[in-house]
């Protein structure tokens, strides 16, 4: 699901910059933002949930951002951010590295302080947030890439850049299932690009290969939770391994393969019950959509996992929604879905 918001929906003057500052800190991660022209500030945000990944496109007036140790302690998604500077330029510093990036890609670590200055008029960035555990790369080796200007005009960098531009432009019109599938593609492209930047070391150690296989299986599970026939045997067959090898791969995980499937299905159903987007549908219909063949079995598993029944969870979520809405600015949080992305110049824009 995509969130498209333009600062023009907020009002005029400093309200726009205040909206931008709150939205970035609340929806992405805590940061400090400053601008020299709050009255003329303009911005737009496109936020796409890609399952294991998240893609955020930001177009904004020149702005300075700081993420301090205090911000990290306040909220750290523990991700690697791989950002494409699609327009304008960015001076970025982290871990004693500093670079000017214009048209290239740059890697940052959300668990460490950073400093960035966006210049060059309207700047557009496409940021891919990747959980560290989903990258089959040594985090110590990845440190050498932080805040470096990485080329995005050839090879795997160009392929990744083109994919991100297309995804942020067309993604808001895609279904959640399509976005999750494309998230798997984005992760594979990002991992291939970063591995190339690290020197393309060839065959990875056995532990790294096992981790990569495990993450590929996790993505496969996420993309097929709605299939009632999804079982450990099906997963093993699709990944050309024995059932014993699959269970061994999950040996040091917190959940077994079957428990991982059940947990994922319950989480999807729980989120859908709380969202209100399918408020008129019976609970059993939502359960069936996420692979539960028995409504009774679903209700029992749901209560065991969350302490309430699915119906009670839906009622609690509905009761809480008006209270939450009362603390927000409707204009600030206006979601414009399915309409063309706002453009801020005569050129084609790749992000809202």
Short mmCIF file of C-alpha atoms in Angstrom, two decimals:
data_model
loop_
_atom_site.label_atom_id
_atom_site.label_comp_id
_atom_site.label_asym_id
_atom_site.label_seq_id
_atom_site.Cartn_x
_atom_site.Cartn_y
_atom_site.Cartn_z
CA UNK A 1 0.00 0.00 0.00
CA UNK A 2 1.37 3.45 -0.91
CA UNK A 3 1.07 6.66 1.01
CA UNK A 4 1.19 9.75 -1.19
CA UNK A 5 1.22 13.08 0.62
CA UNK A 6 2.06 16.52 -0.72
CA UNK A 7 2.82 19.51 1.48
CA UNK A 8 0.40 21.59 -0.62
CA UNK A 9 -2.42 19.79 1.20
CA UNK A 10 -1.27 21.24 4.50
CA UNK A 11 -1.61 24.96 3.96
CA UNK A 12 0.86 27.77 3.59
CA UNK A 13 3.99 29.09 5.23
CA UNK A 14 5.77 27.41 8.08
CA UNK A 15 2.96 24.85 8.47
CA UNK A 16 4.31 22.97 5.45
CA UNK A 17 7.77 22.56 6.89
CA UNK A 18 6.36 21.60 10.28
CA UNK A 19 4.26 18.94 8.56
CA UNK A 20 7.34 17.63 6.74
CA UNK A 21 9.42 17.54 9.90
CA UNK A 22 6.76 15.66 11.86
CA UNK A 23 6.03 13.23 9.04
CA UNK A 24 9.66 12.27 8.52
CA UNK A 25 10.33 11.80 12.25
CA UNK A 26 7.06 9.99 12.96
CA UNK A 27 6.77 7.74 9.90
CA UNK A 28 10.41 7.13 8.99
CA UNK A 29 12.83 7.67 11.88
CA UNK A 30 13.64 10.44 14.40
CA UNK A 31 15.77 13.20 12.86
CA UNK A 32 16.30 16.93 13.25
CA UNK A 33 15.44 18.99 10.15
CA UNK A 34 16.18 22.63 9.35
CA UNK A 35 15.51 24.90 6.36
CA UNK A 36 16.43 28.47 5.51
CA UNK A 37 13.07 29.10 3.81
CA UNK A 38 10.24 27.64 5.90
CA UNK A 39 7.69 29.97 4.29
CA UNK A 40 8.46 28.73 0.79
CA UNK A 41 9.11 25.13 1.69
CA UNK A 42 7.58 22.42 -0.53
CA UNK A 43 7.75 18.67 -0.24
CA UNK A 44 6.09 15.39 -1.12
CA UNK A 45 6.44 11.88 0.23
CA UNK A 46 5.69 8.46 -1.28
CA UNK A 47 5.98 5.57 1.17
CA UNK A 48 5.71 1.97 -0.03
CA UNK A 49 5.52 -1.14 2.15
CA UNK A 50 7.44 -3.84 0.27
CA UNK A 51 7.07 -6.52 2.92
CA UNK A 52 10.55 -7.04 4.34
CA UNK A 53 11.69 -3.72 2.81
CA UNK A 54 10.37 -0.17 2.71
CA UNK A 55 10.82 2.32 -0.12
CA UNK A 56 10.36 6.03 0.58
CA UNK A 57 10.53 8.68 -2.10
CA UNK A 58 11.02 12.24 -0.89
CA UNK A 59 10.98 15.39 -3.00
CA UNK A 60 11.68 18.56 -1.03
CA UNK A 61 13.18 22.01 -0.95
CA UNK A 62 16.76 22.34 0.34
CA UNK A 63 16.97 21.06 3.91
CA UNK A 64 19.57 20.08 6.49
CA UNK A 65 19.06 16.86 8.46
CA UNK A 66 20.86 15.56 11.53
CA UNK A 67 20.46 12.17 13.14
CA UNK A 68 22.22 12.24 16.48
CA UNK A 69 22.96 9.55 19.06
CA UNK A 70 19.89 10.81 20.94
CA UNK A 71 17.73 10.25 17.85
CA UNK A 72 19.16 6.75 17.47
CA UNK A 73 18.29 5.91 21.07
CA UNK A 74 14.79 7.31 20.59
CA UNK A 75 14.04 5.16 17.55
CA UNK A 76 16.25 2.84 15.53
CA UNK A 77 14.75 0.48 12.93
CA UNK A 78 18.20 -1.21 12.74
CA UNK A 79 18.27 -0.93 8.98
CA UNK A 80 20.72 -0.16 6.24
CA UNK A 81 19.43 2.64 4.02
CA UNK A 82 20.41 2.57 0.36
CA UNK A 83 19.35 5.86 -1.22
CA UNK A 84 19.33 7.05 -4.82
CA UNK A 85 19.79 10.81 -5.26
CA UNK A 86 17.55 11.13 -8.29
CA UNK A 87 17.67 14.95 -8.51
CA UNK A 88 19.72 17.66 -6.88
CA UNK A 89 22.67 16.87 -4.65
CA UNK A 90 23.35 15.64 -1.15
CA UNK A 91 26.36 16.19 1.09
CA UNK A 92 26.31 13.24 3.50
CA UNK A 93 28.63 12.30 6.36
CA UNK A 94 28.73 9.26 8.62
CA UNK A 95 31.50 7.29 10.39
CA UNK A 96 34.19 9.84 9.42
CA UNK A 97 33.22 9.55 5.74
CA UNK A 98 31.81 12.48 3.77
CA UNK A 99 30.72 12.66 0.13
CA UNK A 100 28.86 14.84 -2.33
CA UNK A 101 26.32 12.64 -4.10
CA UNK A 102 24.42 13.74 -7.22
CA UNK A 103 22.75 11.09 -9.36
CA UNK A 104 24.42 8.28 -7.44
CA UNK A 105 23.62 5.88 -4.63
CA UNK A 106 24.69 6.18 -1.00
CA UNK A 107 24.56 3.79 1.97
CA UNK A 108 23.91 4.84 5.58
CA UNK A 109 23.34 2.96 8.83
CA UNK A 110 20.28 3.96 10.87
CA UNK A 111 22.03 2.87 14.09
CA UNK A 112 24.70 5.56 13.78
CA UNK A 113 24.62 9.35 13.78
CA UNK A 114 24.67 11.04 10.38
CA UNK A 115 24.54 14.52 8.89
CA UNK A 116 23.15 15.49 5.48
CA UNK A 117 22.59 18.73 3.55
CA UNK A 118 20.24 18.63 0.59
CA UNK A 119 21.07 21.31 -1.99
CA UNK A 120 20.44 22.20 -5.63
CA UNK A 121 16.85 23.41 -5.55
CA UNK A 122 14.28 20.63 -5.41
CA UNK A 123 15.96 17.38 -4.45
CA UNK A 124 14.53 13.90 -4.92
CA UNK A 125 15.76 10.87 -3.00
CA UNK A 126 14.53 7.28 -3.16
CA UNK A 127 15.47 5.50 0.05
CA UNK A 128 15.34 1.72 0.40
CA UNK A 129 15.30 0.61 4.06
CA UNK A 130 16.75 -2.88 4.42
CA UNK A 131 16.87 -4.84 7.70
CA UNK A 132 20.49 -5.73 8.43
CA UNK A 133 19.69 -9.40 8.97
CA UNK A 134 18.24 -9.63 5.47
CA UNK A 135 21.53 -8.69 3.83
CA UNK A 136 23.83 -11.72 3.55
CA UNK A 137 26.82 -9.38 3.89
CA UNK A 138 29.34 -8.92 6.67
CA UNK A 139 28.26 -5.73 8.52
CA UNK A 140 31.90 -4.86 9.30
CA UNK A 141 32.76 -4.90 5.60
CA UNK A 142 29.69 -2.82 4.81
CA UNK A 143 31.09 -0.03 7.01
CA UNK A 144 33.58 0.92 4.29
CA UNK A 145 30.68 1.89 2.00
CA UNK A 146 28.94 4.26 4.43
CA UNK A 147 28.45 7.80 3.08
CA UNK A 148 30.32 7.01 -0.13
CA UNK A 149 29.23 8.17 -3.58
CA UNK A 150 28.39 4.93 -5.43
CA UNK A 151 27.84 5.08 -9.19
CA UNK A 152 24.31 4.47 -10.44
CA UNK A 153 24.91 4.92 -14.18
CA UNK A 154 26.31 1.51 -15.10
CA UNK A 155 26.08 -2.17 -14.26
CA UNK A 156 24.05 -3.33 -11.28
CA UNK A 157 23.83 0.25 -9.96
CA UNK A 158 22.00 1.41 -13.09
CA UNK A 159 19.64 -1.58 -12.99
CA UNK A 160 18.84 -0.92 -9.34
CA UNK A 161 18.34 2.82 -9.91
CA UNK A 162 15.96 2.26 -12.83
CA UNK A 163 13.98 -0.29 -10.82
CA UNK A 164 13.59 2.08 -7.83
CA UNK A 165 12.45 4.95 -10.07
CA UNK A 166 9.84 2.79 -11.74
CA UNK A 167 8.70 1.28 -8.45
CA UNK A 168 8.18 4.58 -6.64
CA UNK A 169 6.31 5.97 -9.65
CA UNK A 170 4.03 3.00 -10.31
CA UNK A 171 4.02 1.22 -6.96
CA UNK A 172 1.18 3.21 -5.35
CA UNK A 173 -1.18 1.64 -7.89
CA UNK A 174 -0.04 -1.92 -7.16
CA UNK A 175 -1.67 -4.37 -4.77
CA UNK A 176 0.02 -5.26 -1.46
CA UNK A 177 0.79 -8.73 -2.83
CA UNK A 178 2.49 -7.24 -5.90
CA UNK A 179 4.51 -4.86 -3.73
CA UNK A 180 5.74 -7.67 -1.49
CA UNK A 181 6.86 -9.65 -4.54
CA UNK A 182 8.71 -6.62 -5.88
CA UNK A 183 10.27 -6.13 -2.46
CA UNK A 184 11.98 -9.49 -2.91
CA UNK A 185 13.31 -8.34 -6.27
CA UNK A 186 14.51 -5.05 -4.77
CA UNK A 187 16.35 -6.90 -1.99
CA UNK A 188 18.11 -9.20 -4.46
CA UNK A 189 19.14 -6.24 -6.63
CA UNK A 190 20.38 -4.25 -3.62
CA UNK A 191 22.35 -7.23 -2.27
CA UNK A 192 23.95 -7.85 -5.68
CA UNK A 193 24.88 -4.18 -6.02
CA UNK A 194 26.41 -3.95 -2.55
CA UNK A 195 28.32 -7.21 -2.99
CA UNK A 196 29.77 -5.80 -6.20
CA UNK A 197 30.84 -2.62 -4.39
CA UNK A 198 32.61 -4.76 -1.81
CA UNK A 199 34.76 -6.32 -4.51
CA UNK A 200 32.62 -9.23 -5.74
CA UNK A 201 34.51 -11.68 -3.52
CA UNK A 202 33.24 -14.73 -5.39
CA UNK A 203 31.89 -17.69 -3.55
CA UNK A 204 30.63 -16.68 -0.12
CA UNK A 205 31.52 -18.64 3.01
CA UNK A 206 29.13 -21.44 3.95
CA UNK A 207 27.61 -19.41 6.80
CA UNK A 208 26.86 -16.50 4.46
CA UNK A 209 25.34 -18.81 1.85
CA UNK A 210 23.14 -20.43 4.50
CA UNK A 211 22.03 -17.00 5.71
CA UNK A 212 21.21 -15.92 2.17
CA UNK A 213 19.16 -19.09 1.61
CA UNK A 214 17.34 -18.56 4.89
CA UNK A 215 16.39 -15.01 3.97
CA UNK A 216 15.23 -16.14 0.54
CA UNK A 217 12.97 -18.69 2.23
CA UNK A 218 11.62 -16.05 4.61
CA UNK A 219 10.73 -13.88 1.61
CA UNK A 220 9.07 -16.86 -0.10
CA UNK A 221 6.97 -17.49 3.00
CA UNK A 222 5.96 -13.82 3.24
CA UNK A 223 4.88 -13.77 -0.39
CA UNK A 224 2.80 -16.97 -0.10
CA UNK A 225 1.10 -16.72 3.29
CA UNK A 226 -2.31 -16.62 1.65
CA UNK A 227 -1.79 -20.03 0.03
CA UNK A 228 -3.52 -22.64 2.25
CA UNK A 229 -1.25 -25.31 0.73
CA UNK A 230 1.93 -23.63 1.96
CA UNK A 231 3.74 -26.26 4.07
CA UNK A 232 7.36 -27.01 5.02
CA UNK A 233 7.45 -29.72 2.35
CA UNK A 234 6.31 -27.28 -0.35
CA UNK A 235 8.96 -24.79 0.79
CA UNK A 236 11.67 -27.47 0.74
CA UNK A 237 10.64 -28.63 -2.74
CA UNK A 238 10.60 -25.08 -4.13
CA UNK A 239 14.13 -24.48 -2.81
CA UNK A 240 15.58 -27.78 -3.98
CA UNK A 241 16.40 -29.12 -0.53
CA UNK A 242 15.27 -31.95 1.70
CA UNK A 243 12.79 -31.40 4.49
CA UNK A 244 15.52 -32.30 6.99
CA UNK A 245 17.82 -29.62 5.53
CA UNK A 246 15.04 -27.05 5.78
CA UNK A 247 14.42 -27.81 9.45
CA UNK A 248 18.17 -27.71 10.10
CA UNK A 249 18.36 -24.29 8.47
CA UNK A 250 15.76 -23.07 10.98
CA UNK A 251 17.56 -24.78 13.86
CA UNK A 252 18.81 -21.56 15.49
CA UNK A 253 15.73 -19.50 14.62
CA UNK A 254 13.20 -18.45 17.26
CA UNK A 255 10.39 -20.16 15.32
CA UNK A 256 10.18 -23.48 13.49
CA UNK A 257 9.15 -23.44 9.83
CA UNK A 258 5.51 -24.27 10.63
CA UNK A 259 5.41 -21.72 13.45
CA UNK A 260 6.90 -19.11 11.13
CA UNK A 261 4.11 -19.69 8.61
CA UNK A 262 1.42 -19.51 11.30
CA UNK A 263 2.89 -16.39 12.88
CA UNK A 264 3.03 -14.62 9.52
CA UNK A 265 -0.57 -15.52 8.73
CA UNK A 266 -1.78 -14.36 12.14
CA UNK A 267 0.07 -11.05 11.83
CA UNK A 268 -1.44 -10.36 8.39
CA UNK A 269 -4.94 -11.23 9.59
CA UNK A 270 -4.46 -9.15 12.74
CA UNK A 271 -3.37 -6.10 10.74
CA UNK A 272 -6.32 -6.47 8.35
CA UNK A 273 -8.81 -6.77 11.20
CA UNK A 274 -7.41 -3.61 12.78
CA UNK A 275 -7.21 -1.56 9.58
CA UNK A 276 -10.95 -1.29 8.99
CA UNK A 277 -10.37 -1.51 5.21
CA UNK A 278 -12.44 -4.71 5.12
CA UNK A 279 -14.68 -3.87 8.04
CA UNK A 280 -17.75 -5.40 6.41
CA UNK A 281 -16.19 -8.79 5.76
CA UNK A 282 -16.73 -11.72 8.14
CA UNK A 283 -13.80 -12.74 10.27
CA UNK A 284 -13.75 -16.16 8.62
CA UNK A 285 -13.31 -14.52 5.18
CA UNK A 286 -10.22 -12.69 6.39
CA UNK A 287 -8.95 -15.89 7.99
CA UNK A 288 -9.40 -17.78 4.73
CA UNK A 289 -7.59 -15.07 2.79
CA UNK A 290 -4.53 -15.70 4.95
CA UNK A 291 -4.46 -19.46 4.60
CA UNK A 292 -6.60 -20.63 7.54
CA UNK A 293 -8.95 -23.38 6.40
CA UNK A 294 -10.84 -23.50 9.71
CA UNK A 295 -12.50 -20.48 11.31
CA UNK A 296 -12.49 -22.26 14.68
CA UNK A 297 -8.80 -23.08 14.39
CA UNK A 298 -8.04 -19.48 13.42
CA UNK A 299 -9.94 -18.05 16.39
CA UNK A 300 -8.20 -20.43 18.78
CA UNK A 301 -4.75 -19.64 17.40
CA UNK A 302 -5.50 -15.90 17.43
CA UNK A 303 -6.56 -15.94 21.08
CA UNK A 304 -3.50 -17.97 22.06
CA UNK A 305 -1.22 -15.49 20.29
CA UNK A 306 -2.83 -12.18 21.30
CA UNK A 307 -5.05 -12.89 24.32
CA UNK A 308 -8.28 -11.77 22.60
CA UNK A 309 -10.53 -13.21 19.93
CA UNK A 310 -10.43 -11.81 16.36
CA UNK A 311 -13.83 -10.19 16.88
CA UNK A 312 -12.68 -8.55 20.12
CA UNK A 313 -9.51 -7.31 18.43
CA UNK A 314 -11.54 -5.73 15.64
CA UNK A 315 -13.89 -4.04 18.14
CA UNK A 316 -10.98 -2.72 20.22
CA UNK A 317 -9.31 -1.31 17.10
CA UNK A 318 -12.49 0.42 15.96
CA UNK A 319 -13.04 1.93 19.39
CA UNK A 320 -9.47 3.26 19.50
CA UNK A 321 -9.49 4.77 16.00
CA UNK A 322 -11.58 7.94 16.74
CA UNK A 323 -9.40 8.74 19.76
CA UNK A 324 -6.28 8.52 17.65
CA UNK A 325 -7.79 10.65 14.92
CA UNK A 326 -8.59 13.37 17.43
CA UNK A 327 -4.87 13.97 17.99
CA UNK A 328 -3.96 14.41 14.34
CA UNK A 329 -4.19 17.18 11.80
CA UNK A 330 -6.52 15.88 9.07
CA UNK A 331 -4.91 18.12 6.47
CA UNK A 332 -1.43 17.12 7.50
CA UNK A 333 -2.25 13.42 7.33
CA UNK A 334 -4.36 13.58 4.17
CA UNK A 335 -3.64 10.52 2.02
CA UNK A 336 -4.05 11.10 -1.68
CA UNK A 337 -4.28 7.67 -3.25
CA UNK A 338 -4.48 6.82 -6.91
CA UNK A 339 -3.88 10.31 -8.24
CA UNK A 340 -0.87 11.48 -10.28
CA UNK A 341 2.23 12.24 -8.28
CA UNK A 342 2.64 16.03 -7.73
CA UNK A 343 5.31 17.64 -9.90
CA UNK A 344 7.37 20.60 -8.70
CA UNK A 345 9.00 21.61 -11.98
CA UNK A 346 8.58 21.25 -15.69
CA UNK A 347 10.54 17.98 -15.67
CA UNK A 348 9.04 14.57 -15.06
CA UNK A 349 9.16 13.72 -11.39
CA UNK A 350 9.99 10.26 -10.08
CA UNK A 351 8.54 10.79 -6.65
CA UNK A 352 5.75 12.63 -4.90
#
